[in-house]
């Protein structure tokens, strides 16, 4: 039988440390700015939003950060390590001489890579004494992952879901409720900001930016001080946790007898799944390896390919620090394309920094082309991929 | 980290042979009867419906049947071998001293065990010169699996889907179409029998029995003779293919340091996923091992727990051979419960034979109890299971 198609690791091969690209970036990341003063901000100011242990990861310059034993055990429950698979049937259909490998992050209980960071975020929050977590979600994958992670560590979870996805994907809401979360259609009546937006724009399809503002407001206004906010992408510590993907992939590519890939492709909404795969290889590129690294986004929300690089808020209300990133503007509301997870006005600062340094070459595709690729993928590789993922396939 | 939670095999551990319980049954299976004469029938009479190589498997008395190399390679693409997982968090929630293990058949591209037999059935049909396959589906899992398998071996596929599921699960229809199949709401206008039923019972929720009649009619009336019918459960060769589950599980239980399980539980609609897990252990029970083996069904369709054991048709129109099985009567139309895959009037003859011989002790549960168990399962083990699967969990 063929031994060149699927590469599986044992649970002992689950990496013991995450990789922090901040240690290797040729240029240091511009610091977050205070949203009120536009001056570099003290990380302590973030403590109303995030627990201190995660803030430490957010600003860490250490190259490797240990993964707690409890988190590695939880990764097993999330079905890690995930297989690396060679797309032999797709290669044949495309008549390409290229070898195409893909990482099966869809095999987690929630069907996405999101639990890779939801679980450590819930774990560190639990350690820091947090009892309730609030968050936003687009298509619902992040909300599902955090809902599950909170149930694992006995915390309650409130999710603000962009209303276009809330309406089009009711089963995702039900899934979050199954894990014990409370889910609100955003903009909601639960927050001051949500009520304002609803009054001003009654027909808005919602956006991740709006939902983030609501979730932060819900966290910081809790009088008990036991509520923190959790973000599913964009921030440094989120991308850090996702490097588990690329670290595993590197071991598996070695099993496959490959040295380094020529091209790395991933879809990018806030940037975390893409960075998770790409960062452990980006260090090779920084050190001279010839690798083309391509984040793919929807033409309907062209953050990396069309938006300026500047300081902007991560949310719509302007509650988050100002981050140095490509941004379509924090008030930008993308059209309600199916790839709800790619409807974000900004992009992870660490990803943007790599774009600025010429390490990544982003591309954008229209929805219809992505869907055509997804059909070819389903007929060859057998899985029906997410709308988000189809953006990466369109580039293959 | 914990090494007693997840047990994975390498691809070389994928069994090389399926296990055929017919070789070990203390009493031979009563032969199928001709639907017209109620006399034992010549297997040759089945050749209008099934290819000869699958009929040979259907009547084989060999204990082991070799799995073709192409099918083992395809099993890798279906993400086999599937992990065996210990439900440590569920055990804790139930405060049970029992160790509970489960097999992750949900990790296939279609999300169920169905591809385990869809792929070999498509393979053997391709080998026999079949160009088109027809089938029925309830909740859609079988239809998805066969649609994918047909796309893998370049055959066309027509699926008759019970109308209650067709209406309540549109995404399953779309998934089958994504793999290239044609899907009809059954009873349909495509067949003489479907038109008759529609005229007589315009408000019927449909049934697997009706859909099977339609699919067989569509196969046998093809004037080119290149169409065959494929069944997703019930028949001997289908259960044979599913023994891949139990054969893998046996190796994994050894890895876990367990000798034999005390109890085996599976949900049973037509009986194939249950038999796939149970049969490789049933031989141990025949040889004296003390194992309780429990197939679980819905109280709304109590075939094993309430129906008589007699010769009956596998379909509603009476086109299939008469099979010796527990049957609620081939005209029985179960209520439209969510577990569409368990809405079948009959049960696999091989499973029924084991019940008659006292090897299995079936149970039935109402939908609401099953759903409660599914919620506990989601919060502990992290996956949101199928309505069908929740019947097995309800018994844990």
Short mmCIF file of C-alpha atoms in Angstrom, two decimals, chain A residues 1-3 5-6 11-12 14 69 72-73 76-77 79-81 83 89 104 107 109-110 144 148 151-152 175 177-180 375 378-384, chain B residues 1-3 5-6 11-12 14 69 72-73 76-77 79-81 83 89 104 107 109 144 148 151-152 175 177-180 374-375 378-384:
data_model
loop_
_atom_site.label_atom_id
_atom_site.label_comp_id
_atom_site.label_asym_id
_atom_site.label_seq_id
_atom_site.Cartn_x
_atom_site.Cartn_y
_atom_site.Cartn_z
CA UNK A 1 0.00 0.00 0.00
CA UNK A 2 1.01 3.63 -0.48
CA UNK A 3 3.12 5.10 2.29
CA UNK A 5 -0.06 9.87 1.40
CA UNK A 6 -0.74 10.24 5.13
CA UNK A 11 0.90 11.90 20.94
CA UNK A 12 4.43 12.14 22.32
CA UNK A 14 2.93 16.90 20.11
CA UNK A 69 1.12 19.61 30.45
CA UNK A 72 -0.92 19.06 25.83
CA UNK A 73 -3.32 16.53 27.38
CA UNK A 76 -4.94 14.94 22.62
CA UNK A 77 -8.64 15.27 23.31
CA UNK A 79 -7.43 14.93 18.26
CA UNK A 80 -3.90 16.27 17.98
CA UNK A 81 -1.46 15.61 16.47
CA UNK A 83 -2.38 14.21 10.14
CA UNK A 89 -5.93 12.82 -6.16
CA UNK A 104 -6.07 18.22 8.66
CA UNK A 107 -10.48 16.90 12.61
CA UNK A 109 -14.18 18.35 17.73
CA UNK A 110 -15.28 21.75 16.46
CA UNK A 144 -17.70 26.93 19.26
CA UNK A 148 -16.00 23.98 24.40
CA UNK A 151 -16.80 23.93 29.45
CA UNK A 152 -13.53 22.00 29.85
CA UNK A 175 -23.59 23.98 18.82
CA UNK A 177 -25.35 26.44 23.30
CA UNK A 178 -24.77 22.68 23.40
CA UNK A 179 -21.37 23.37 24.95
CA UNK A 180 -23.13 25.61 27.48
CA UNK A 375 -15.89 21.50 -5.68
CA UNK A 378 -14.44 17.65 -2.59
CA UNK A 379 -14.46 15.35 -5.62
CA UNK A 380 -10.76 14.57 -5.31
CA UNK A 381 -9.77 14.77 -1.65
CA UNK A 382 -13.20 13.84 -0.29
CA UNK A 383 -13.80 16.59 2.24
CA UNK A 384 -16.21 19.47 1.78
CA UNK B 1 1.22 13.44 29.62
CA UNK B 2 -1.54 10.84 29.71
CA UNK B 3 -0.97 7.79 27.53
CA UNK B 5 -6.63 8.24 26.43
CA UNK B 6 -6.04 7.91 22.70
CA UNK B 11 -1.64 2.70 8.24
CA UNK B 12 0.14 -0.65 8.06
CA UNK B 14 -5.22 -1.38 8.73
CA UNK B 69 -4.98 -3.22 -1.95
CA UNK B 72 -6.89 -0.35 1.77
CA UNK B 73 -5.30 2.66 0.04
CA UNK B 76 -6.19 5.75 4.22
CA UNK B 77 -7.87 8.56 2.31
CA UNK B 79 -8.67 8.68 7.46
CA UNK B 80 -8.36 5.08 8.61
CA UNK B 81 -7.23 3.65 10.94
CA UNK B 83 -8.48 6.33 16.76
CA UNK B 89 -14.09 13.12 31.01
CA UNK B 104 -13.93 7.70 16.19
CA UNK B 107 -13.46 11.31 11.36
CA UNK B 109 -14.64 12.71 5.14
CA UNK B 144 -22.91 11.04 0.98
CA UNK B 148 -18.04 10.13 -2.70
CA UNK B 151 -16.72 9.87 -7.63
CA UNK B 152 -13.55 8.01 -6.58
CA UNK B 175 -23.14 17.58 0.01
CA UNK B 177 -24.51 16.96 -5.16
CA UNK B 178 -21.09 18.37 -4.37
CA UNK B 179 -19.69 14.86 -4.83
CA UNK B 180 -21.53 14.71 -8.16
CA UNK B 374 -25.76 13.72 23.78
CA UNK B 375 -25.57 17.01 25.71
CA UNK B 378 -20.71 17.15 24.04
CA UNK B 379 -19.77 18.89 27.27
CA UNK B 380 -17.39 16.12 28.32
CA UNK B 381 -15.95 14.48 25.21
CA UNK B 382 -16.23 17.58 23.03
CA UNK B 383 -17.99 16.22 19.95
CA UNK B 384 -21.59 16.89 19.07
#
